[in-house]
Tab-separated table of C-alpha atoms in Angstrom:
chain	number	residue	atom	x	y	z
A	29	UNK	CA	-50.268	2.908	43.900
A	30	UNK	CA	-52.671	6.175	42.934
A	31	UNK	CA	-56.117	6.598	44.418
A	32	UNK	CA	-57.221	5.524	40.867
A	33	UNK	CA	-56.777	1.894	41.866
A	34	UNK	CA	-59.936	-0.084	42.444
A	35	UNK	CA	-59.152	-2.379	45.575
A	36	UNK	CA	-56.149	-1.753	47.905
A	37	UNK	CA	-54.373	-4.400	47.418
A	38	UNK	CA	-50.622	-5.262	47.067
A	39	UNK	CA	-49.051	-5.658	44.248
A	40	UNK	CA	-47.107	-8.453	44.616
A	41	UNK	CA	-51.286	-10.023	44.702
A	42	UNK	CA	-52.302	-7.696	42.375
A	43	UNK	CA	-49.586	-9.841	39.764
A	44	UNK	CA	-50.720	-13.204	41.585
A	45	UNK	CA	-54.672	-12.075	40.296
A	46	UNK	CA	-53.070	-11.734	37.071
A	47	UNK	CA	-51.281	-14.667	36.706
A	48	UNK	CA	-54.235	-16.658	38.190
A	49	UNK	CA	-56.289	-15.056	35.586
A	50	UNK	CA	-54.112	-15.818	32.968
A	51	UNK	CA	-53.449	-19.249	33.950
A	52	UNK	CA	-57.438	-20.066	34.384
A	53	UNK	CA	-57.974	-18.207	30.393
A	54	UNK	CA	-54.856	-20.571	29.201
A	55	UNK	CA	-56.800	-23.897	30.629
A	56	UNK	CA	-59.900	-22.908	29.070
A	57	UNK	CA	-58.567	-21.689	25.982
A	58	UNK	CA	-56.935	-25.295	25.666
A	59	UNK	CA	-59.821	-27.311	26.730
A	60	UNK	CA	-62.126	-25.100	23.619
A	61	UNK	CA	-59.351	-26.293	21.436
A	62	UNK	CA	-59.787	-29.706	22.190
A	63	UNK	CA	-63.307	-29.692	22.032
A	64	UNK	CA	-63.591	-28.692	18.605
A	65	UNK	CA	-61.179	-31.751	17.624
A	66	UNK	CA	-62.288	-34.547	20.366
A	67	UNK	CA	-65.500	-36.015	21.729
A	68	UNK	CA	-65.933	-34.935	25.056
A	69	UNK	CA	-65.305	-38.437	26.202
A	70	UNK	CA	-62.213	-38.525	24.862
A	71	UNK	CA	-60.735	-35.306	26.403
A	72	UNK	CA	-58.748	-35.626	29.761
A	73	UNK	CA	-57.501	-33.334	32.053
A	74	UNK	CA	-54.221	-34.554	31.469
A	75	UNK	CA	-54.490	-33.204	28.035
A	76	UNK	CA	-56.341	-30.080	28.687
A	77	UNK	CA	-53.348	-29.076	31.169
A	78	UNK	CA	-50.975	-30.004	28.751
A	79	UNK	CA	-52.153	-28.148	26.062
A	80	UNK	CA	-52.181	-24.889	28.646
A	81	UNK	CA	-48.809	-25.720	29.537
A	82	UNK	CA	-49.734	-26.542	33.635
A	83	UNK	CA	-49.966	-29.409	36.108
A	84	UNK	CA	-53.439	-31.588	36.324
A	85	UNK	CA	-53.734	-30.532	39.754
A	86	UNK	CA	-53.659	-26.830	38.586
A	87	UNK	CA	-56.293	-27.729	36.746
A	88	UNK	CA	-58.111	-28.884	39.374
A	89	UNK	CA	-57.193	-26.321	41.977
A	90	UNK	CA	-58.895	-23.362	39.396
A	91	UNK	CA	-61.931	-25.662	37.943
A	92	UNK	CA	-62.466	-28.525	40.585
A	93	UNK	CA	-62.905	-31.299	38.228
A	94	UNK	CA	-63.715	-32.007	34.424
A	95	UNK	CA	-67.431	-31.884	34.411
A	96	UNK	CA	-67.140	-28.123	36.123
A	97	UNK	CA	-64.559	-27.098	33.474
A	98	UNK	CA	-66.586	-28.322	30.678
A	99	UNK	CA	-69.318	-27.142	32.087
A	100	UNK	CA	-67.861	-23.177	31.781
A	101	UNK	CA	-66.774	-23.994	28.160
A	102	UNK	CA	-70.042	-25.364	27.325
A	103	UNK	CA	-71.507	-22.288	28.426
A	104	UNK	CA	-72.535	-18.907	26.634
A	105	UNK	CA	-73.349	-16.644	29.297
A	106	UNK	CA	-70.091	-14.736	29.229
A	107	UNK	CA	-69.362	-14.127	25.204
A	108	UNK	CA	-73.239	-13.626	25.074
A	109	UNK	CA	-72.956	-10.994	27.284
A	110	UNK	CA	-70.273	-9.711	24.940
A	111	UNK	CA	-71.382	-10.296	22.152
A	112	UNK	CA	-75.119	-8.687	22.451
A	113	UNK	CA	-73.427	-5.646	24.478
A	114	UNK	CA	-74.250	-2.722	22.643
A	115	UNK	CA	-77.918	-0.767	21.967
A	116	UNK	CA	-80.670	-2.449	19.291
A	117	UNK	CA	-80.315	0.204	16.647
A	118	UNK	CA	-76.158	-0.513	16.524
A	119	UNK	CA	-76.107	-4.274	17.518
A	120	UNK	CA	-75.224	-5.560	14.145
A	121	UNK	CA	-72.117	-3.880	13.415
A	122	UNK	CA	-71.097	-4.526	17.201
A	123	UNK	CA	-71.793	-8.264	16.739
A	124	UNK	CA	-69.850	-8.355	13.669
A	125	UNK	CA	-67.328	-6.737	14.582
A	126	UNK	CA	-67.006	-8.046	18.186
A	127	UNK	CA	-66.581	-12.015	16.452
A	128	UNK	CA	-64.244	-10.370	13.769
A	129	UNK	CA	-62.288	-8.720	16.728
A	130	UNK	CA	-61.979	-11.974	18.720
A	131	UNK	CA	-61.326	-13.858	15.794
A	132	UNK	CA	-58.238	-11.456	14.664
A	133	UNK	CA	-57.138	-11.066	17.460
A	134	UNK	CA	-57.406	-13.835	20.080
A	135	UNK	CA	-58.265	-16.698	17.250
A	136	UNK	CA	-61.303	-17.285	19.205
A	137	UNK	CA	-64.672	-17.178	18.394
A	138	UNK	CA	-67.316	-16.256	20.970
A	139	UNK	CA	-70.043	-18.805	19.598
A	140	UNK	CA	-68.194	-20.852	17.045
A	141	UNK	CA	-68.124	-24.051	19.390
A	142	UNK	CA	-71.953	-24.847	18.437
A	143	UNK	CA	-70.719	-26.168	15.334
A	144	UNK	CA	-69.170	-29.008	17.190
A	145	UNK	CA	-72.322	-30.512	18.785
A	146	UNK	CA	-72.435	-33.689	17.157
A	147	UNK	CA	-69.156	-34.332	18.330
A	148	UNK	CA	-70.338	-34.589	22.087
A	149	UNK	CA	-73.516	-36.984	22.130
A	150	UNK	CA	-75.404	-36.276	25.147
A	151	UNK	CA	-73.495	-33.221	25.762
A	152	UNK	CA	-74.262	-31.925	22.543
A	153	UNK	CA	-77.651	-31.677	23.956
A	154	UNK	CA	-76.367	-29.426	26.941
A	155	UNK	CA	-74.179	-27.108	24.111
A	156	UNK	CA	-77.199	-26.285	21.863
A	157	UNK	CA	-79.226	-26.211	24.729
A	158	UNK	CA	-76.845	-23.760	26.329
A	159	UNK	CA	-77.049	-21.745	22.507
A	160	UNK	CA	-80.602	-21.875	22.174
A	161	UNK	CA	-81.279	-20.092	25.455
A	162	UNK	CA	-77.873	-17.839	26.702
A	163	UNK	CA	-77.479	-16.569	23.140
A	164	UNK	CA	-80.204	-16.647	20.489
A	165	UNK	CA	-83.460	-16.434	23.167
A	166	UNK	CA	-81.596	-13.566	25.206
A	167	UNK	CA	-81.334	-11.706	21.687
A	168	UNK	CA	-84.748	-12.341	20.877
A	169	UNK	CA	-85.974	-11.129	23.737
A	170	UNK	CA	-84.563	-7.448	23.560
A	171	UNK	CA	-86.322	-7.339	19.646
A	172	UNK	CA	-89.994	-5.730	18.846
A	173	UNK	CA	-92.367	-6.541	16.174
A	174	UNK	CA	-93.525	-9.816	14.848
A	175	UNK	CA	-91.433	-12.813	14.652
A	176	UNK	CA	-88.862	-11.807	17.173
A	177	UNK	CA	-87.432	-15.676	17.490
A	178	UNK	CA	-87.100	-16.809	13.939
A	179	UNK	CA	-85.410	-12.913	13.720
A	180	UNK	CA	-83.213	-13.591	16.370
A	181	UNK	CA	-82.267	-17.301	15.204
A	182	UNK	CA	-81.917	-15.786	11.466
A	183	UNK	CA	-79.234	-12.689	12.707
A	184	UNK	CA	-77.231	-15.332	14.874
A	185	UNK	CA	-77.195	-17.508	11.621
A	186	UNK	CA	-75.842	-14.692	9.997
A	187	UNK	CA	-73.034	-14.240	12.853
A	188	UNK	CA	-72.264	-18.100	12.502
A	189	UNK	CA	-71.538	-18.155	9.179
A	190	UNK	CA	-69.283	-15.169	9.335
A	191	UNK	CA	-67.124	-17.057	11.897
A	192	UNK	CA	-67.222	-20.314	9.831
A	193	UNK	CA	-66.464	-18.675	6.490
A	194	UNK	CA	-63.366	-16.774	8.727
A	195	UNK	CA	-62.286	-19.072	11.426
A	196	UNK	CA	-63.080	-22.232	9.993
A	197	UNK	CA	-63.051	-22.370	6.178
A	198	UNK	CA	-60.200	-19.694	6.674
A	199	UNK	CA	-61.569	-17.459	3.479
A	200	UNK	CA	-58.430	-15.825	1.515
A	201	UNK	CA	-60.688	-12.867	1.046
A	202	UNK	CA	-62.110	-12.198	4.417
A	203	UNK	CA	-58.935	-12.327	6.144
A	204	UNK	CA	-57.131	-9.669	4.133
A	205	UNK	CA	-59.798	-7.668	4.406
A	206	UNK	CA	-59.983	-4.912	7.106
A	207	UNK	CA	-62.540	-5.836	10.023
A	208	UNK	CA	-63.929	-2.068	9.640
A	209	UNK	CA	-64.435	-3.013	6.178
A	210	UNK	CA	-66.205	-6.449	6.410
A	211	UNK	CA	-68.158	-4.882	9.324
A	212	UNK	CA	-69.796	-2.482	6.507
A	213	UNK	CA	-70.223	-4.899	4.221
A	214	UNK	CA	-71.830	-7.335	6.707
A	215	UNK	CA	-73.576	-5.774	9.209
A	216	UNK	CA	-76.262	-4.523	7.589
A	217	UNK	CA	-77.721	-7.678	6.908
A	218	UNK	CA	-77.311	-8.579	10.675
A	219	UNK	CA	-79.168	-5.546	11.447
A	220	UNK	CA	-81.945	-5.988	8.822
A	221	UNK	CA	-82.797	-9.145	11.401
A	222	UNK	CA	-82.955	-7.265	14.152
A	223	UNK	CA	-84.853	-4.027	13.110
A	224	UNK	CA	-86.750	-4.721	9.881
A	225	UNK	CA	-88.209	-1.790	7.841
B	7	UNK	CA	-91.415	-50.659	-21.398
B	8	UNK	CA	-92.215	-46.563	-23.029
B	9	UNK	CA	-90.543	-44.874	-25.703
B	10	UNK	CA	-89.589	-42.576	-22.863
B	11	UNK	CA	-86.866	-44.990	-21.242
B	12	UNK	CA	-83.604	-43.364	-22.088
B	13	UNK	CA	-81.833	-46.725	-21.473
B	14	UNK	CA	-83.711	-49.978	-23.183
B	15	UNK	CA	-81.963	-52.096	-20.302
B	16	UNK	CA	-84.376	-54.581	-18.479
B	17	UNK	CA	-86.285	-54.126	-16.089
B	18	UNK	CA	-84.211	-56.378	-13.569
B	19	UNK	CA	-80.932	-54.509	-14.828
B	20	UNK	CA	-82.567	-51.357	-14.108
B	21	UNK	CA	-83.875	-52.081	-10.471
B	22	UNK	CA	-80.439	-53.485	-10.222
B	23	UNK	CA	-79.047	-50.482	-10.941
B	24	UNK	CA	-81.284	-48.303	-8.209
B	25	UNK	CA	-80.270	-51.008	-5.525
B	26	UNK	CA	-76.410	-50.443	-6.460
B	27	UNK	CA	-77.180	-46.228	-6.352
B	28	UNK	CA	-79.409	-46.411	-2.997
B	29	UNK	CA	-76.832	-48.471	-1.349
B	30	UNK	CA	-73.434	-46.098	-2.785
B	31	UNK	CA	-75.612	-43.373	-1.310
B	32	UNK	CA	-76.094	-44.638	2.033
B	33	UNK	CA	-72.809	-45.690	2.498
B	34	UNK	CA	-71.867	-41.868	1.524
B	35	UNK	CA	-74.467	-40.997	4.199
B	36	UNK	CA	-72.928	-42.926	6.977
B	37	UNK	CA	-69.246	-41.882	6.101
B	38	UNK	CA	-70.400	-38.208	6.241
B	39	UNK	CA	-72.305	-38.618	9.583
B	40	UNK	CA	-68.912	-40.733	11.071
B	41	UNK	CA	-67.000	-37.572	9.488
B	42	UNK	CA	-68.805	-35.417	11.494
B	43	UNK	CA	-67.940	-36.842	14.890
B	44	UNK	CA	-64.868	-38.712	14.412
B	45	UNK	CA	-61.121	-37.535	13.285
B	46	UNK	CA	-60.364	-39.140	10.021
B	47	UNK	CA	-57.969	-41.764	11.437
B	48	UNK	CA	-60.374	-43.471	13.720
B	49	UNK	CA	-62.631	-44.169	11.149
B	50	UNK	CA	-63.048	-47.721	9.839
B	51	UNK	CA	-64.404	-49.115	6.904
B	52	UNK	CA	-65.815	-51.829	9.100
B	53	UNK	CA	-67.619	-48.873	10.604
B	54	UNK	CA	-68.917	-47.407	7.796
B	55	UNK	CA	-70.690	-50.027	6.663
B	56	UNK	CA	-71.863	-50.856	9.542
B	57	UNK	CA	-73.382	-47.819	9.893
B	58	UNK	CA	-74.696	-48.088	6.239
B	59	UNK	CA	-76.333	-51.534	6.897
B	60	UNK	CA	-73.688	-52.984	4.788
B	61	UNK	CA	-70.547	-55.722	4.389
B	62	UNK	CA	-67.756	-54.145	4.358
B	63	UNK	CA	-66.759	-55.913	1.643
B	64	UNK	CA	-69.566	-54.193	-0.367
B	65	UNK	CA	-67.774	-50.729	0.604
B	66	UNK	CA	-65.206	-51.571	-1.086
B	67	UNK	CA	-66.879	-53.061	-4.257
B	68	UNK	CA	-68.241	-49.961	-4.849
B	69	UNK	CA	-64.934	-47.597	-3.484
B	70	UNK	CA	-62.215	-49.443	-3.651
B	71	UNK	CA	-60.892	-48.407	-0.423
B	72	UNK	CA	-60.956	-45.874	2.362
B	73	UNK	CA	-58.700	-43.175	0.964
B	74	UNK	CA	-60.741	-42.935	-2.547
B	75	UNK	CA	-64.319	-43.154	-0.120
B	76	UNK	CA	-62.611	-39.754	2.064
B	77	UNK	CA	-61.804	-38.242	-1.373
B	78	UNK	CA	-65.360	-38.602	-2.618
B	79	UNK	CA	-67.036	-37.352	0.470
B	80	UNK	CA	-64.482	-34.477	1.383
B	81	UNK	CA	-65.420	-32.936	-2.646
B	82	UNK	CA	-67.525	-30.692	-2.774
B	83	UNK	CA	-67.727	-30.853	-7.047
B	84	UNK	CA	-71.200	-32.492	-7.117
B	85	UNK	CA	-72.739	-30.185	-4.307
B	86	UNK	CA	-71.463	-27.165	-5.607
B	87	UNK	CA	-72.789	-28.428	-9.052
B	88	UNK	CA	-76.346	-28.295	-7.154
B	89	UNK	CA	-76.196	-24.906	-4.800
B	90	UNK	CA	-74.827	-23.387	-7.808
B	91	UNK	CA	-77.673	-24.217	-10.322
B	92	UNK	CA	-79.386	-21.318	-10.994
B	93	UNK	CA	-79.032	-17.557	-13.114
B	94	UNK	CA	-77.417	-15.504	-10.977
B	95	UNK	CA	-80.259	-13.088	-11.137
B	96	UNK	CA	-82.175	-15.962	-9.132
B	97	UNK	CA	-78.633	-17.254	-6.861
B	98	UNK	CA	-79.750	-16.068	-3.829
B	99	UNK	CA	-83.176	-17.815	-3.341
B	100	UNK	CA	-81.778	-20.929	-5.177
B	101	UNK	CA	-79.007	-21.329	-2.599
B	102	UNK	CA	-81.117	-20.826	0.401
B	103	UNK	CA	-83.742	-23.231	-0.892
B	104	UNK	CA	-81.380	-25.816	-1.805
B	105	UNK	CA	-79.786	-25.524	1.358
B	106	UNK	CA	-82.954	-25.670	3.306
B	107	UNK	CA	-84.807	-28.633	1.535
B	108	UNK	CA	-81.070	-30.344	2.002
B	109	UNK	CA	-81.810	-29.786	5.394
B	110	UNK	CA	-85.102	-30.862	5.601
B	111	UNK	CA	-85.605	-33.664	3.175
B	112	UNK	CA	-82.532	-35.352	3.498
B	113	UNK	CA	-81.485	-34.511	6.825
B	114	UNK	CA	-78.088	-33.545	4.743
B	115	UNK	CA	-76.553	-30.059	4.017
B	116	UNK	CA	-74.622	-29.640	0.766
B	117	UNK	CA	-71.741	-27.654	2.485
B	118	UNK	CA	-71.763	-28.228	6.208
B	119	UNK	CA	-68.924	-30.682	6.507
B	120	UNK	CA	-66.617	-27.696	5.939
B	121	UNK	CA	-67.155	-26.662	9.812
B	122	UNK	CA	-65.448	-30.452	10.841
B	123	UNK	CA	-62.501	-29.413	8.896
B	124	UNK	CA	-60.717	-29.050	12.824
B	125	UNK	CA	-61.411	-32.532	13.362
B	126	UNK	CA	-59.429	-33.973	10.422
B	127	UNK	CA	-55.548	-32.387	11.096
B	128	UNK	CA	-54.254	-32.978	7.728
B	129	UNK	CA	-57.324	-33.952	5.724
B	130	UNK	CA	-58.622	-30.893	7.150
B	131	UNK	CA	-56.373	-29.045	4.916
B	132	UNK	CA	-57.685	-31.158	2.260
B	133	UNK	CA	-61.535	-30.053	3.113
B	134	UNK	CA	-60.369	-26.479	3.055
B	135	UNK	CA	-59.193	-26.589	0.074
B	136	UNK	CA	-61.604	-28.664	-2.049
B	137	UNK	CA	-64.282	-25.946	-0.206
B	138	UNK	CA	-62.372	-23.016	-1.610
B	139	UNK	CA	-61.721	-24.002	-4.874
B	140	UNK	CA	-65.191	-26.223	-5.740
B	141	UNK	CA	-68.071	-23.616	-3.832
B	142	UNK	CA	-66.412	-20.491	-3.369
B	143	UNK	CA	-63.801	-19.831	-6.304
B	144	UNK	CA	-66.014	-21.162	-8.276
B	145	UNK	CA	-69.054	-19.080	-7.210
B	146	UNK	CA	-66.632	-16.161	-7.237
B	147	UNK	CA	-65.864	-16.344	-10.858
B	148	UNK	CA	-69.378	-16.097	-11.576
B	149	UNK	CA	-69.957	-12.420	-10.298
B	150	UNK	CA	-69.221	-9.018	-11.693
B	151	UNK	CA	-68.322	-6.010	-10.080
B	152	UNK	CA	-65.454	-4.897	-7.539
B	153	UNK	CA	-64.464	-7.489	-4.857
B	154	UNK	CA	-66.451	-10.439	-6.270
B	155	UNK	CA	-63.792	-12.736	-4.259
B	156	UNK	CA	-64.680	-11.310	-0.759
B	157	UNK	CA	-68.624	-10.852	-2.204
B	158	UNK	CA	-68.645	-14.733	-2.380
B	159	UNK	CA	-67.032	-15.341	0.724
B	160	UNK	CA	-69.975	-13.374	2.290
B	161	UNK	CA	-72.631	-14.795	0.658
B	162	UNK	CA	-71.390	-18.855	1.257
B	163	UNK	CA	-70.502	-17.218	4.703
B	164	UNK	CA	-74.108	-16.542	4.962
B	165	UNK	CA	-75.292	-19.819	3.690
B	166	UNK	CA	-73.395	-21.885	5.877
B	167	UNK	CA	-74.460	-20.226	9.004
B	168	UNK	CA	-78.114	-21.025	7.730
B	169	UNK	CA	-77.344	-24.526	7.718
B	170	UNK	CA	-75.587	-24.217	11.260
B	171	UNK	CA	-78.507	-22.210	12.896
B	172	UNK	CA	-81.222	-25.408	11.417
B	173	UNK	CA	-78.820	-28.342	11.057
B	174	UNK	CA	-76.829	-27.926	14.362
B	175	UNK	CA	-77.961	-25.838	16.369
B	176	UNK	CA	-81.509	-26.605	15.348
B	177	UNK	CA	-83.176	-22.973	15.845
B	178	UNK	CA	-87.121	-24.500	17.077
B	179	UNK	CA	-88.162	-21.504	15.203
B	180	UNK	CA	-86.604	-22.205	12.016
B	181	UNK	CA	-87.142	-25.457	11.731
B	182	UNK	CA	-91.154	-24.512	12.558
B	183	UNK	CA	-90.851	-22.224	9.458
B	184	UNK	CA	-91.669	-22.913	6.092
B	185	UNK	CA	-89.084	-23.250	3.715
B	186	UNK	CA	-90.681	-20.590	1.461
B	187	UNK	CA	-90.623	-17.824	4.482
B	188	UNK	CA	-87.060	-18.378	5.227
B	189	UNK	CA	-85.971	-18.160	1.504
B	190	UNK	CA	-87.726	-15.169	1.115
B	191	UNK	CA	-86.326	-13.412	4.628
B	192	UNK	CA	-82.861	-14.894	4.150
B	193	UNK	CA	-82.205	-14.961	0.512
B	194	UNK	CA	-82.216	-10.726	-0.351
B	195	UNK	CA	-79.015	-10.858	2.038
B	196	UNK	CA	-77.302	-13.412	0.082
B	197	UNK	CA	-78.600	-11.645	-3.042
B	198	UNK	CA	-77.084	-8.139	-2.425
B	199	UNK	CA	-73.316	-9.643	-1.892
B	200	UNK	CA	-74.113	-11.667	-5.570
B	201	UNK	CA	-75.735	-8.496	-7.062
B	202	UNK	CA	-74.944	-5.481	-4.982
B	203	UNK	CA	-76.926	-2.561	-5.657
């Protein structure tokens, strides 16, 4: 152990943190997965744990039962916080290239499960309500000048369709194209939303 | 009767003929909506037409049975045909427009059923395809220039986040925007990956 190390702790539960991390990012991971294919009714904790490879009561030892699990996949805060992490005058290319890097790399998308709404009746309601405010109203908010919402809705649009046309449609193009490159390409436009003129 | 009738059916014939349109249309309606919720396999024809105010029997009249209904609804040849229809000087606005009066009119978007292509397992592959080859090859082959292949991934990329943003996620400040407005924010982006520079 060096001084470097945050919080004195063992590492024998150091590794335990990690695997409990891992474990809790496998179990969401699945149940994402099986909300962009099921309607929420239809989902059970016996399939989300399958899918992550672990027992039910795993599942509910890390997320207590299914409403509080889908209620942390339903929400935005986290990837919003990612995804809008960088200053105004660069937050296009970081927004771009943060869903391209997720995408790539962890075959996630950080807002991509808003297209699956209509799948979950009433809790369809709670996902785009969940969109409207943790992602495109905190956006808005940090832009000047006239319009700000209809920017913000119109740059997140933008973002959408990027992770659609990559992640969804699976575009022959896109995908053999390097993410520094697309990020040129793309970002721009993105950034045009946020900071006209 | 006018001279102007391209058809000299009458007049019954002719309202027979609406009926027999209105009613193949709003069965495609309902078997869209149901595809946009529901995996392929737990769709019935029963409800289909239930959905479409029809028999079932009726359905399949006019389809002859559920795989040749899928196969009309999961092509994209007659919507392309549309978002396509314009000089490519003009592409841009067209598409947006399209898309948004889609949207707004008909409470339909030309391409969004692409983003349910999760839902469908093997069909999915189908949907993928069909969107490849009928919107984007086809747009691709249309433009000029280096790239046109990625350009066109872009710019339906772009489009189909529009529809997201309004159709899904339903942006309150979109949907309070003119159509007009949004074409003329939105549709220079498009634009530049048609026409670059």
């Amino acid at each position: 152990m060096t001084s470097s190390t945050p919080r004195p702790t063992a590492p024998a539960a150091g590794a335990g943190r990690r695997d409990a991390e891992a474990t809790k990012a496998a179990i969401v991971r699945a149940a994402r997965h099986l909300l962009a294919r099921h309607a929420h009714a239809d989902i059970t904790l016996k399939a989300v744990a399958e899918r992550a490879g672990v027992s039910a009561p795993l599942v509910l030892k890390y997320f207590g039962n299914k409403d509080a699990l889908f209620a942390r996949i339903m929400s935005f805060e986290a990837d919003a916080a990612a995804v809008l992490d960088a200053p105004l005058e660069d937050l296009g290319r970081h927004m771009v290239q943060h869903l391209l890097t997720s995408q790539a790399e962890e075959g996630a998308d950080p807002l991509l499960r808003i297209v699956f709404a209509p799948l979950h009746r009433e809790h369809g309601y709670v996902l785009r309500a969940n969109f409207r405010t943790q992602v495109v109203r905190r956006l808005g908010e940090r832009l000047t000048g006239p319009d700000a919402g209809l920017r913000a809705e119109l740059a997140v649009g933008m973002l959408l369709g990027l992770g659609v046309m990559y992640g969804i449609a699976r575009g022959p193009h896109l995908r053999a194209t390097a993410i520094a490159e697309i990020t040129d390409r793309y970002a721009p436009a993105v950034q045009a939303c946020l900071t006209p003129g």
